[in-house]
Amino acid sequence: MIRFLIVAGTVVLFLLFSFGKLAWLNRLGKTDAERKDWLSLRTVQRVFRLILRMAGTKVTVRGLENIPTDEAVLFVGNHRSYFDILVGYTTVPTRMGFVAKKEMEKIPSLSQWMRNVHCLFLDRSNPKEGLKTILEGIKQVKGGISVWIFPEGTRNRSESELDMLPFKEGSLKIAEKSGCLVIPVAMTGTADIFEKQTPRIKKSHVIVEYGKPIRLKELGGNDKKFAGAYVQNVIREMLRAQLEERKSA
C-alpha cells in the first residue's frame, strides 16, 4: 500500500500544482507551438519516469530501430494496464498521442496535459463522435504526430496476455486513410504492477517491443481485408515470444 500512496500522492500533487505551467505553455503555444509540444512532452515523460521508479518498475525496450523518426505512424498495442501509457510515453522517441476514453476529458488539469501531448478523446458510445476522432487522428498523423491506439477498446483482464479481446472494427482506419505505417507493439508485465493486486503496487519487469513496420496497402488477400486481425496476430506472436523468454529466464 505504501507504493500506491506514494504514486497516487505524486500524481495528485503534480496535477494540483501544474496549473501555472499549463498556463505558461498555453501562452507559449500561441507563438511557438512546436516548442510547447516538446516541453509538454518532456514534462510528462519526467513525471512518468518518476512514477515508474516509485513503482519499482524495470522497463526493457526492444525494437526502437523500427520507429521512423522522419514520419508519423500508428502504434497498435495490446492493453492490460494504466501503466501501458506511462511505458509508451517514456519509450517512444517522437511526438505521439494516445487515443483515450472520452470520460478522461472531464478531469481538470489532467485533460489539459493530455491535450498538450496530443491525446485524442474517443466517445465509444457515439459512432458519429467516434468518426470525428478518427478524422482528427488522420489529420494529426498527416501533421507529423503519431497516434497510439488500443484496438481492444478497454483494458484486458484475462489471465494470459495471449487472450486478447477482439480488435474493434475500424481500429486501423487512421492508417488506412492516411497511408501511414503501422507499428505493432507488444507489452508484458504492466498488469503485474497494479491491476493484478489492486490497490497495491508491486515491483515488475515490463518488456515493451516495437515490431517491424506494416504498410497496410501492401498486404494481400485476407490479410488486407482483415487487417485488424492480421496485426493482432502479429502482436500475439510477439507476446508469445516474450512469455516463452520469461519462462526460461
XYZ file of C-alpha atoms in Angstrom:
249
model
C 0.000 0.000 0.000
C 2.903 2.364 0.670
C 3.923 2.375 -3.004
C 0.327 3.052 -4.033
C 0.043 6.007 -1.656
C 3.354 7.469 -2.845
C 2.435 7.099 -6.528
C -1.109 8.413 -6.044
C 0.177 11.346 -3.997
C 2.725 12.227 -6.667
C 0.046 12.267 -9.377
C -2.324 14.411 -7.300
C 0.395 16.899 -6.353
C 1.567 17.233 -9.952
C -1.963 17.902 -11.191
C -2.698 20.372 -8.401
C 0.487 22.394 -8.768
C 0.898 22.360 -12.546
C -1.837 24.862 -13.451
C 0.734 27.650 -13.633
C 2.945 25.717 -16.014
C -0.056 24.805 -18.147
C -0.993 28.480 -18.420
C 2.581 29.360 -19.429
C 2.677 26.559 -22.019
C -0.625 27.711 -23.498
C 0.771 31.234 -23.910
C 3.923 29.799 -25.473
C 1.836 27.751 -27.887
C 0.440 30.902 -29.467
C 3.895 31.845 -30.758
C 5.845 28.558 -30.830
C 3.574 25.506 -30.996
C 6.375 23.023 -31.613
C 8.381 24.173 -28.593
C 5.231 23.913 -26.487
C 4.777 20.332 -27.750
C 8.288 19.252 -26.810
C 8.306 20.986 -23.424
C 4.936 19.431 -22.568
C 6.186 16.005 -23.633
C 9.421 16.283 -21.653
C 7.494 17.331 -18.545
C 5.104 14.384 -18.828
C 7.989 11.997 -19.517
C 9.845 13.136 -16.385
C 6.771 12.634 -14.215
C 6.026 9.231 -15.765
C 9.633 8.050 -15.320
C 9.491 9.139 -11.682
C 6.250 7.190 -11.156
C 7.716 4.077 -12.778
C 10.744 4.297 -10.472
C 8.497 4.766 -7.448
C 6.522 1.702 -8.510
C 9.731 -0.326 -8.738
C 9.234 -0.962 -12.449
C 12.108 -2.087 -14.668
C 11.433 -1.481 -18.367
C 13.184 -3.379 -21.159
C 12.685 -1.748 -24.569
C 13.166 -3.528 -27.868
C 12.726 -2.551 -31.499
C 13.275 1.203 -31.235
C 15.033 0.970 -34.591
C 11.623 0.095 -36.099
C 10.169 3.504 -35.231
C 10.712 6.026 -38.058
C 11.989 9.402 -36.920
C 11.015 11.212 -40.124
C 7.321 10.311 -40.377
C 4.318 9.769 -38.137
C 2.956 6.258 -37.583
C 0.062 4.444 -35.962
C 1.158 2.449 -32.912
C -1.148 -0.518 -32.288
C -0.771 -2.336 -28.981
C -2.316 -4.764 -26.527
C -3.801 -3.159 -23.418
C -3.718 -4.569 -19.884
C -2.864 -1.663 -17.591
C -2.942 2.080 -16.995
C 0.841 1.744 -16.902
C 0.855 0.883 -20.633
C 0.501 4.608 -21.271
C 3.408 5.530 -18.983
C 5.644 2.969 -20.694
C 4.578 4.213 -24.129
C 5.265 7.881 -23.452
C 8.641 7.202 -21.815
C 9.967 4.966 -24.599
C 8.696 6.406 -27.905
C 11.336 8.919 -29.120
C 8.970 11.051 -31.241
C 5.856 13.151 -30.624
C 2.845 10.924 -30.145
C -0.614 10.919 -28.581
C -2.839 8.145 -27.263
C -6.491 7.625 -28.093
C -8.205 7.819 -24.685
C -11.762 7.361 -23.498
C -13.968 10.459 -23.549
C -14.516 10.382 -19.775
C -10.899 11.470 -19.194
C -11.692 14.821 -20.822
C -13.757 15.832 -17.788
C -10.814 15.829 -15.359
C -9.282 19.343 -14.979
C -5.510 19.672 -15.389
C -5.194 16.024 -16.468
C -7.239 16.608 -19.631
C -5.195 19.712 -20.464
C -1.923 17.820 -20.114
C -3.397 15.081 -22.300
C -4.270 17.615 -24.994
C -0.780 19.096 -24.741
C 0.738 15.683 -25.535
C -1.750 15.137 -28.382
C -4.160 12.635 -26.849
C -7.448 12.185 -28.698
C -10.686 11.573 -26.811
C -12.975 8.832 -28.089
C -16.680 8.546 -27.244
C -17.187 4.790 -27.553
C -20.966 5.095 -27.252
C -21.408 7.542 -30.136
C -20.400 6.352 -33.647
C -20.650 9.872 -35.089
C -18.285 11.258 -32.458
C -16.037 8.235 -32.984
C -15.760 9.140 -36.662
C -14.715 12.665 -35.692
C -11.933 11.216 -33.555
C -10.716 9.100 -36.484
C -10.667 12.202 -38.699
C -8.722 14.082 -36.015
C -6.259 11.194 -35.870
C -5.784 11.234 -39.640
C -5.148 14.986 -39.535
C -2.705 14.552 -36.653
C -0.711 11.845 -38.443
C -0.584 13.904 -41.635
C 0.717 16.763 -39.491
C 3.650 14.637 -38.343
C 2.442 13.491 -34.918
C 1.969 9.764 -34.328
C -1.077 8.161 -32.737
C -1.204 5.144 -30.387
C -4.380 3.078 -30.191
C -5.526 0.084 -28.169
C -7.906 -1.712 -30.572
C -9.256 -3.964 -27.812
C -11.147 -0.878 -26.677
C -10.540 -1.367 -22.958
C -8.067 -2.950 -20.573
C -7.984 -6.719 -20.995
C -8.321 -8.517 -17.650
C -7.717 -12.052 -18.980
C -5.249 -14.166 -17.044
C -2.986 -14.614 -20.068
C -1.597 -11.828 -22.234
C -2.278 -14.060 -25.248
C -6.047 -13.934 -24.672
C -6.584 -10.536 -26.235
C -10.039 -9.101 -26.805
C -11.089 -8.844 -30.480
C -9.777 -5.725 -32.146
C -12.559 -3.177 -32.686
C -13.982 -2.765 -36.165
C -12.344 0.157 -37.898
C -9.491 0.385 -35.384
C -6.918 0.805 -38.162
C -8.850 3.434 -40.138
C -6.294 6.114 -39.256
C -3.579 4.111 -41.028
C -5.849 3.017 -43.872
C -6.943 6.569 -44.696
C -3.644 8.368 -44.055
C -1.377 5.717 -45.582
C 0.943 5.804 -42.569
C 2.881 2.798 -41.299
C 1.515 0.621 -38.510
C 3.923 -0.266 -35.712
C 2.703 -3.322 -33.746
C 3.509 -3.062 -30.032
C 3.635 -5.997 -27.603
C 3.840 -5.323 -23.871
C 4.020 -7.782 -20.985
C 4.330 -7.208 -17.250
C 2.343 -3.992 -16.874
C -0.695 -5.619 -15.225
C 1.662 -7.065 -12.595
C 2.359 -3.534 -11.368
C -1.168 -2.638 -10.236
C -4.164 -4.356 -11.838
C -3.482 -7.887 -10.560
C -3.492 -6.834 -6.897
C -5.384 -3.517 -6.796
C -4.884 -1.258 -4.868
C -1.364 -2.479 -4.123
C 1.551 -1.656 -6.411
C 4.305 -4.230 -6.816
C 7.690 -4.329 -8.497
C 7.555 -5.627 -12.046
C 9.695 -6.191 -15.101
C 7.977 -4.789 -18.185
C 9.020 -5.727 -21.695
C 7.838 -3.440 -24.500
C 8.660 -4.398 -28.052
C 8.112 -2.311 -31.169
C 7.656 -4.610 -34.143
C 8.582 -4.178 -37.767
C 6.510 -1.536 -39.612
C 3.485 -2.729 -41.596
C 2.174 -0.916 -44.660
C -1.472 -1.950 -44.862
C -1.843 -1.322 -48.584
C 0.984 -3.790 -49.239
C -0.838 -6.661 -47.526
C -2.501 -9.199 -49.780
C -5.731 -11.200 -49.788
C -7.430 -11.777 -46.441
C -4.596 -10.063 -44.564
C -5.542 -6.791 -46.255
C -9.273 -7.424 -45.917
C -8.974 -8.239 -42.207
C -6.041 -6.001 -41.360
C -7.046 -5.713 -37.704
C -6.919 -9.485 -37.229
C -3.601 -9.641 -39.097
C -1.968 -7.027 -36.859
C -3.423 -8.685 -33.763
C -1.851 -11.999 -34.786
C 1.496 -10.263 -35.247
C 1.222 -8.809 -31.736
C 0.155 -12.197 -30.324
C 3.272 -13.869 -31.712
C 5.435 -11.128 -30.221
C 3.717 -11.655 -26.861
C 4.172 -15.411 -27.140
C 7.924 -14.969 -27.637
C 8.137 -12.654 -24.619
C 6.255 -15.096 -22.395
C 8.457 -18.011 -23.502
C 11.507 -15.911 -22.658
C 10.116 -15.140 -19.209
C 9.540 -18.855 -18.547
C 13.080 -19.776 -19.469
C 14.667 -16.879 -17.566
